[in-house]
Structure formats: C-alpha cells, structure tokens
C-alpha cells in the first residue's frame, strides 16, 4: 500500500475505527517525504508525500470502518531547559542559535536534542535543565545557514 496523503490527526477525529495499527517512528523520520515503514502488525507501507509536507505524531495514514493506521513517535533523548530569568533564556537561546541547534518550546521550557556539549554549557551557565526521554509532537527541523 502506498500512502500519498495524510487523512487527518487522531486527536481531531470524532469517530475512530475499533482496530488501530501503529507505525512507530523516530522523530527525524517525520521529515522524510518518501520512506518504507512497517506497522506493529507487520503490514508494510510506502509513504510518498507531496512536497513541504511532513508527518506529525498522531497522523492517520489509512482509515476505513474497521481499521486505522496511525503514526506514533518514539521518545527522544532530550535536554529540557528551564531558564528562571529572561537573562538565562537570552543567554542559552543565543548560544544554541550560534550552534544552529533546533529547539522546540512547550509552555515555559525549551527542548533540544541531547548533546553533551550543550549539557556542559548549561552547567557552566547554571541554567536549570534535566535530561529525559520525551516524545515530541514534531521533528526537530534543522535550518541550513552559511556564515559569509
């Protein structure tokens, strides 16, 4: 079966079929437009999405009256950064920006993929953080940039 479009997201569905199959993915794989995946029931799928479309946790790849196939993102190894002042937020945002590291924000915390150098920086700057396995809704999107 080839999937060329996302039907919707399971969180927005009112009526769900009785049987759900899941495709477990790493967050980096959410950005791939073309890939081969296998459901937790062993069904092989090809995904070929249109340009500028990426997957999100909970996306429905297939649905009929009896079955649904849903994307489920595996937990990532993350640093959850919890600055206590605007000064700390500015310092860490500037440092991460210089390294071109993508970040996500949930409430009052900043999430970045684990990197021992970032962890050392957080310790040096005395910015509260914790390392944890956590599921992200979207992939960390690296933005290409060159210094000239």
CSV table of N, CA and C in Angstrom, one decimal, residues 4-118:
chain,number,residue,atom,x,y,z
A,4,UNK,N,-0.1,8.5,0.0
A,4,UNK,CA,0.3,9.8,-0.6
A,4,UNK,C,-0.2,11.0,0.1
A,5,UNK,N,-1.1,10.8,1.1
A,5,UNK,CA,-1.7,11.9,1.8
A,5,UNK,C,-2.0,11.5,3.2
A,6,UNK,N,-2.0,12.5,4.1
A,6,UNK,CA,-2.4,12.3,5.5
A,6,UNK,C,-3.9,12.5,5.6
A,7,UNK,N,-4.7,11.6,6.2
A,7,UNK,CA,-6.1,11.7,6.3
A,7,UNK,C,-6.5,12.8,7.3
A,8,UNK,N,-5.7,12.9,8.4
A,8,UNK,CA,-6.0,13.8,9.5
A,8,UNK,C,-5.2,13.4,10.7
A,9,UNK,N,-5.5,13.9,11.8
A,9,UNK,CA,-4.8,13.5,13.1
A,9,UNK,C,-5.8,12.8,14.0
A,10,UNK,N,-5.3,11.8,14.7
A,10,UNK,CA,-6.2,11.0,15.5
A,10,UNK,C,-6.8,11.9,16.7
A,11,UNK,N,-6.1,12.9,17.1
A,11,UNK,CA,-6.6,13.8,18.1
A,11,UNK,C,-7.9,14.6,17.7
A,12,UNK,N,-8.0,14.8,16.4
A,12,UNK,CA,-9.2,15.6,15.9
A,12,UNK,C,-10.3,14.7,15.4
A,13,UNK,N,-10.1,13.4,15.4
A,13,UNK,CA,-11.2,12.5,14.9
A,13,UNK,C,-12.3,12.3,16.0
A,14,UNK,N,-13.5,12.4,15.5
A,14,UNK,CA,-14.7,12.1,16.4
A,14,UNK,C,-15.0,10.7,16.5
A,15,UNK,N,-15.0,10.0,15.4
A,15,UNK,CA,-15.3,8.6,15.3
A,15,UNK,C,-14.1,7.8,14.9
A,16,UNK,N,-13.7,6.8,15.7
A,16,UNK,CA,-12.5,6.0,15.4
A,16,UNK,C,-12.9,4.6,15.2
A,17,UNK,N,-12.2,3.9,14.2
A,17,UNK,CA,-12.5,2.5,14.0
A,17,UNK,C,-12.1,1.7,15.2
A,18,UNK,N,-12.6,0.5,15.4
A,18,UNK,CA,-12.3,-0.3,16.5
A,18,UNK,C,-10.9,-0.8,16.6
A,19,UNK,N,-10.2,-1.0,15.5
A,19,UNK,CA,-8.8,-1.5,15.4
A,19,UNK,C,-7.8,-0.5,15.0
A,20,UNK,N,-6.7,-0.3,15.8
A,20,UNK,CA,-5.7,0.7,15.4
A,20,UNK,C,-4.4,0.0,15.3
A,21,UNK,N,-3.7,0.2,14.2
A,21,UNK,CA,-2.3,-0.2,14.0
A,21,UNK,C,-1.4,1.0,14.1
A,22,UNK,N,-0.2,0.8,14.6
A,22,UNK,CA,0.7,1.9,14.7
A,22,UNK,C,2.0,1.7,13.9
A,23,UNK,N,2.5,2.8,13.4
A,23,UNK,CA,3.8,2.9,12.8
A,23,UNK,C,4.6,3.7,13.7
A,24,UNK,N,5.6,3.0,14.4
A,24,UNK,CA,6.5,3.7,15.3
A,24,UNK,C,7.7,4.3,14.5
A,25,UNK,N,7.9,5.6,14.8
A,25,UNK,CA,9.0,6.3,14.0
A,25,UNK,C,9.9,7.1,15.0
A,26,UNK,N,11.1,7.3,14.5
A,26,UNK,CA,12.0,8.2,15.2
A,26,UNK,C,11.5,9.6,14.8
A,27,UNK,N,11.7,10.6,15.6
A,27,UNK,CA,11.3,12.0,15.2
A,27,UNK,C,11.9,12.5,13.9
A,28,UNK,N,13.2,12.1,13.7
A,28,UNK,CA,13.9,12.5,12.5
A,28,UNK,C,13.2,12.0,11.2
A,29,UNK,N,12.5,10.9,11.3
A,29,UNK,CA,11.9,10.3,10.2
A,29,UNK,C,10.6,11.0,9.8
A,30,UNK,N,10.1,11.8,10.7
A,30,UNK,CA,8.9,12.6,10.3
A,30,UNK,C,9.1,13.6,9.2
A,31,UNK,N,10.3,13.9,8.9
A,31,UNK,CA,10.6,14.9,7.9
A,31,UNK,C,10.8,14.3,6.5
A,32,UNK,N,10.9,12.9,6.5
A,32,UNK,CA,11.1,12.3,5.2
A,32,UNK,C,9.8,12.1,4.4
A,33,UNK,N,9.8,12.6,3.2
A,33,UNK,CA,8.7,12.5,2.3
A,33,UNK,C,8.4,11.2,1.8
A,34,UNK,N,9.5,10.5,1.5
A,34,UNK,CA,9.4,9.1,0.9
A,34,UNK,C,10.2,8.1,1.8
A,35,UNK,N,9.4,7.1,2.2
A,35,UNK,CA,10.0,6.1,3.1
A,35,UNK,C,9.2,4.8,3.1
A,36,UNK,N,9.8,3.8,3.6
A,36,UNK,CA,9.1,2.5,3.7
A,36,UNK,C,9.0,2.2,5.2
A,37,UNK,N,7.8,1.9,5.7
A,37,UNK,CA,7.6,1.6,7.1
A,37,UNK,C,6.8,0.3,7.3
A,38,UNK,N,6.8,-0.2,8.5
A,38,UNK,CA,6.1,-1.4,8.9
A,38,UNK,C,5.2,-1.1,10.1
A,39,UNK,N,4.0,-1.5,10.1
A,39,UNK,CA,3.1,-1.3,11.2
A,39,UNK,C,3.5,-2.3,12.3
A,40,UNK,N,2.9,-2.1,13.5
A,40,UNK,CA,3.2,-3.0,14.6
A,40,UNK,C,2.5,-4.4,14.4
A,41,UNK,N,1.7,-4.5,13.3
A,41,UNK,CA,1.1,-5.7,13.0
A,41,UNK,C,1.8,-6.4,11.7
A,42,UNK,N,2.9,-5.8,11.3
A,42,UNK,CA,3.7,-6.4,10.3
A,42,UNK,C,3.3,-6.0,8.9
A,43,UNK,N,2.4,-5.0,8.7
A,43,UNK,CA,1.9,-4.6,7.4
A,43,UNK,C,3.0,-3.6,6.9
A,44,UNK,N,3.5,-3.8,5.6
A,44,UNK,CA,4.4,-2.9,5.0
A,44,UNK,C,3.7,-1.8,4.2
A,45,UNK,N,4.2,-0.6,4.4
A,45,UNK,CA,3.6,0.6,3.7
A,45,UNK,C,4.7,1.4,3.1
A,46,UNK,N,4.4,2.0,2.0
A,46,UNK,CA,5.2,3.0,1.4
A,46,UNK,C,4.6,4.4,1.6
A,47,UNK,N,5.4,5.3,2.0
A,47,UNK,CA,4.9,6.7,2.2
A,47,UNK,C,5.6,7.6,1.1
A,48,UNK,N,4.7,8.3,0.4
A,48,UNK,CA,5.2,9.2,-0.6
A,48,UNK,C,4.4,10.5,-0.6
A,49,UNK,N,4.8,11.4,0.2
A,49,UNK,CA,4.0,12.6,0.5
A,49,UNK,C,4.4,13.7,-0.5
A,50,UNK,N,3.5,14.7,-0.7
A,50,UNK,CA,3.8,15.9,-1.5
A,50,UNK,C,4.8,16.7,-0.9
A,51,UNK,N,5.4,17.6,-1.7
A,51,UNK,CA,6.5,18.5,-1.1
A,51,UNK,C,5.9,19.3,0.0
A,52,UNK,N,6.9,19.8,0.9
A,52,UNK,CA,6.6,20.6,2.0
A,52,UNK,C,5.5,20.1,3.0
A,53,UNK,N,5.5,18.8,3.0
A,53,UNK,CA,4.5,18.1,4.0
A,53,UNK,C,5.4,17.2,4.8
A,54,UNK,N,5.2,17.3,6.1
A,54,UNK,CA,5.9,16.3,7.0
A,54,UNK,C,4.9,15.7,7.9
A,55,UNK,N,5.3,14.6,8.5
A,55,UNK,CA,4.4,13.9,9.4
A,55,UNK,C,4.5,14.4,10.8
A,56,UNK,N,3.4,14.2,11.6
A,56,UNK,CA,3.3,14.6,12.9
A,56,UNK,C,2.7,13.4,13.8
A,57,UNK,N,3.1,13.4,15.0
A,57,UNK,CA,2.6,12.3,15.9
A,57,UNK,C,1.1,12.3,15.9
A,58,UNK,N,0.5,11.1,15.6
A,58,UNK,CA,-0.9,11.0,15.6
A,58,UNK,C,-1.5,11.1,14.2
A,59,UNK,N,-0.7,11.4,13.2
A,59,UNK,CA,-1.3,11.4,11.8
A,59,UNK,C,-1.8,10.1,11.4
A,60,UNK,N,-3.0,10.2,10.8
A,60,UNK,CA,-3.7,8.9,10.3
A,60,UNK,C,-3.3,8.7,8.8
A,61,UNK,N,-2.6,7.6,8.6
A,61,UNK,CA,-2.2,7.2,7.2
A,61,UNK,C,-3.3,6.5,6.4
A,62,UNK,N,-4.1,5.7,7.1
A,62,UNK,CA,-5.2,5.0,6.5
A,62,UNK,C,-6.3,4.8,7.5
A,63,UNK,N,-7.5,4.8,6.9
A,63,UNK,CA,-8.7,4.5,7.8
A,63,UNK,C,-9.9,4.0,7.0
A,64,UNK,N,-10.5,3.0,7.5
A,64,UNK,CA,-11.8,2.5,6.9
A,64,UNK,C,-12.7,2.3,8.1
A,65,UNK,N,-13.8,1.6,8.0
A,65,UNK,CA,-14.7,1.5,9.1
A,65,UNK,C,-14.2,0.5,10.1
A,66,UNK,N,-13.2,-0.3,9.8
A,66,UNK,CA,-12.7,-1.3,10.7
A,66,UNK,C,-11.3,-1.1,11.3
A,67,UNK,N,-10.5,-0.4,10.5
A,67,UNK,CA,-9.1,-0.3,10.8
A,67,UNK,C,-8.6,1.1,10.6
A,68,UNK,N,-7.5,1.5,11.3
A,68,UNK,CA,-6.8,2.8,11.2
A,68,UNK,C,-5.4,2.5,11.4
A,69,UNK,N,-4.5,3.2,10.6
A,69,UNK,CA,-3.1,3.2,10.8
A,69,UNK,C,-2.6,4.6,11.2
A,70,UNK,N,-1.9,4.7,12.3
A,70,UNK,CA,-1.6,5.9,12.9
A,70,UNK,C,-0.1,6.0,13.2
A,71,UNK,N,0.5,7.2,13.0
A,71,UNK,CA,1.9,7.5,13.3
A,71,UNK,C,2.1,7.6,14.8
A,72,UNK,N,3.1,7.0,15.4
A,72,UNK,CA,3.4,7.1,16.8
A,72,UNK,C,4.9,7.4,16.9
A,73,UNK,N,5.2,8.5,17.5
A,73,UNK,CA,6.7,8.9,17.5
A,73,UNK,C,7.3,8.3,18.8
A,74,UNK,N,8.5,7.8,18.6
A,74,UNK,CA,9.3,7.2,19.8
A,74,UNK,C,9.8,8.4,20.6
A,75,UNK,N,10.1,8.2,21.8
A,75,UNK,CA,10.6,9.2,22.7
A,75,UNK,C,12.1,9.5,22.3
A,76,UNK,N,12.4,10.8,22.4
A,76,UNK,CA,13.8,11.2,22.1
A,76,UNK,C,14.6,11.4,23.3
A,77,UNK,N,15.9,11.4,23.2
A,77,UNK,CA,16.8,11.8,24.3
A,77,UNK,C,16.9,13.3,24.3
A,78,UNK,N,16.4,14.0,25.2
A,78,UNK,CA,16.3,15.4,25.2
A,78,UNK,C,16.9,16.1,26.4
A,79,UNK,N,17.3,17.3,26.2
A,79,UNK,CA,17.5,18.2,27.3
A,79,UNK,C,16.3,19.2,27.5
A,80,UNK,N,15.7,19.2,28.6
A,80,UNK,CA,14.6,20.1,28.9
A,80,UNK,C,15.2,21.2,29.7
A,81,UNK,N,15.2,22.4,29.1
A,81,UNK,CA,15.9,23.6,29.6
A,81,UNK,C,14.8,24.4,30.3
A,82,UNK,N,15.1,24.8,31.6
A,82,UNK,CA,14.1,25.6,32.3
A,82,UNK,C,14.7,26.9,32.9
A,83,UNK,N,14.9,27.9,32.0
A,83,UNK,CA,15.5,29.1,32.5
A,83,UNK,C,14.6,29.8,33.5
A,84,UNK,N,15.2,30.4,34.5
A,84,UNK,CA,14.4,31.1,35.6
A,84,UNK,C,14.3,32.6,35.4
A,85,UNK,N,15.2,33.1,34.5
A,85,UNK,CA,15.1,34.5,34.2
A,85,UNK,C,15.2,34.8,32.7
A,86,UNK,N,14.8,36.0,32.3
A,86,UNK,CA,14.9,36.3,30.9
A,86,UNK,C,16.4,36.4,30.5
A,87,UNK,N,17.3,36.7,31.4
A,87,UNK,CA,18.7,36.7,31.1
A,87,UNK,C,19.2,35.3,30.7
A,88,UNK,N,18.8,34.3,31.5
A,88,UNK,CA,19.2,33.0,31.2
A,88,UNK,C,18.6,32.5,29.9
A,89,UNK,N,17.4,32.9,29.6
A,89,UNK,CA,16.7,32.5,28.4
A,89,UNK,C,17.5,33.1,27.2
A,90,UNK,N,17.8,34.4,27.3
A,90,UNK,CA,18.6,35.0,26.3
A,90,UNK,C,20.0,34.4,26.0
A,91,UNK,N,20.7,34.1,27.1
A,91,UNK,CA,22.0,33.5,27.0
A,91,UNK,C,21.9,32.2,26.3
A,92,UNK,N,21.0,31.3,26.8
A,92,UNK,CA,21.0,30.0,26.2
A,92,UNK,C,20.5,30.0,24.7
A,93,UNK,N,19.5,30.9,24.5
A,93,UNK,CA,19.0,31.0,23.1
A,93,UNK,C,20.1,31.5,22.2
A,94,UNK,N,20.9,32.4,22.6
A,94,UNK,CA,22.0,32.9,21.8
A,94,UNK,C,23.0,31.8,21.5
A,95,UNK,N,23.4,31.1,22.6
A,95,UNK,CA,24.4,30.1,22.4
A,95,UNK,C,23.9,28.9,21.5
A,96,UNK,N,22.6,28.5,21.7
A,96,UNK,CA,22.1,27.5,20.8
A,96,UNK,C,22.0,27.9,19.4
A,97,UNK,N,21.6,29.2,19.2
A,97,UNK,CA,21.5,29.8,17.8
A,97,UNK,C,22.8,29.8,17.1
A,98,UNK,N,23.9,30.1,17.9
A,98,UNK,CA,25.2,30.1,17.3
A,98,UNK,C,25.6,28.7,16.8
A,99,UNK,N,25.1,27.7,17.5
A,99,UNK,CA,25.4,26.3,17.1
A,99,UNK,C,24.4,25.8,16.1
A,100,UNK,N,23.4,26.6,15.7
A,100,UNK,CA,22.4,26.2,14.7
A,100,UNK,C,21.6,25.0,15.2
A,101,UNK,N,21.4,24.9,16.5
A,101,UNK,CA,20.6,23.8,17.0
A,101,UNK,C,19.1,24.1,17.1
A,102,UNK,N,18.3,23.2,16.5
A,102,UNK,CA,16.9,23.4,16.6
A,102,UNK,C,16.4,23.2,18.0
A,103,UNK,N,15.4,24.0,18.3
A,103,UNK,CA,14.7,23.9,19.6
A,103,UNK,C,13.2,23.9,19.4
A,104,UNK,N,12.5,23.4,20.4
A,104,UNK,CA,11.1,23.4,20.5
A,104,UNK,C,10.7,24.0,21.9
A,105,UNK,N,9.5,24.6,21.9
A,105,UNK,CA,9.1,25.2,23.2
A,105,UNK,C,7.7,24.5,23.6
A,106,UNK,N,7.7,24.2,24.8
A,106,UNK,CA,6.4,23.7,25.4
A,106,UNK,C,6.2,24.4,26.7
A,107,UNK,N,5.2,25.2,26.8
A,107,UNK,CA,5.0,26.0,28.0
A,107,UNK,C,6.2,26.9,28.2
A,108,UNK,N,6.8,26.8,29.4
A,108,UNK,CA,7.9,27.6,29.8
A,108,UNK,C,9.3,26.9,29.7
A,109,UNK,N,9.3,25.8,29.0
A,109,UNK,CA,10.5,25.0,28.8
A,109,UNK,C,11.0,25.0,27.3
A,110,UNK,N,12.3,24.9,27.2
A,110,UNK,CA,12.9,24.7,25.8
A,110,UNK,C,13.4,23.3,25.7
A,111,UNK,N,13.1,22.6,24.6
A,111,UNK,CA,13.5,21.3,24.3
A,111,UNK,C,14.6,21.3,23.2
A,112,UNK,N,15.7,20.6,23.5
A,112,UNK,CA,16.7,20.4,22.4
A,112,UNK,C,17.1,18.9,22.5
A,113,UNK,N,17.6,18.4,21.4
A,113,UNK,CA,18.1,17.0,21.4
A,113,UNK,C,19.4,17.0,22.2
A,114,UNK,N,19.5,15.8,22.9
A,114,UNK,CA,20.7,15.7,23.8
A,114,UNK,C,22.0,15.9,23.1
A,115,UNK,N,22.9,16.7,23.7
A,115,UNK,CA,24.2,16.9,23.2
A,115,UNK,C,25.1,17.2,24.5
A,116,UNK,N,26.1,16.4,24.7
A,116,UNK,CA,26.9,16.6,25.9
A,116,UNK,C,27.5,18.0,26.0
A,117,UNK,N,27.9,18.6,24.8
A,117,UNK,CA,28.4,19.9,24.9
A,117,UNK,C,27.4,21.0,25.4
A,118,UNK,N,26.1,20.8,25.0
A,118,UNK,CA,25.1,21.7,25.4
A,118,UNK,C,24.9,21.4,26.9
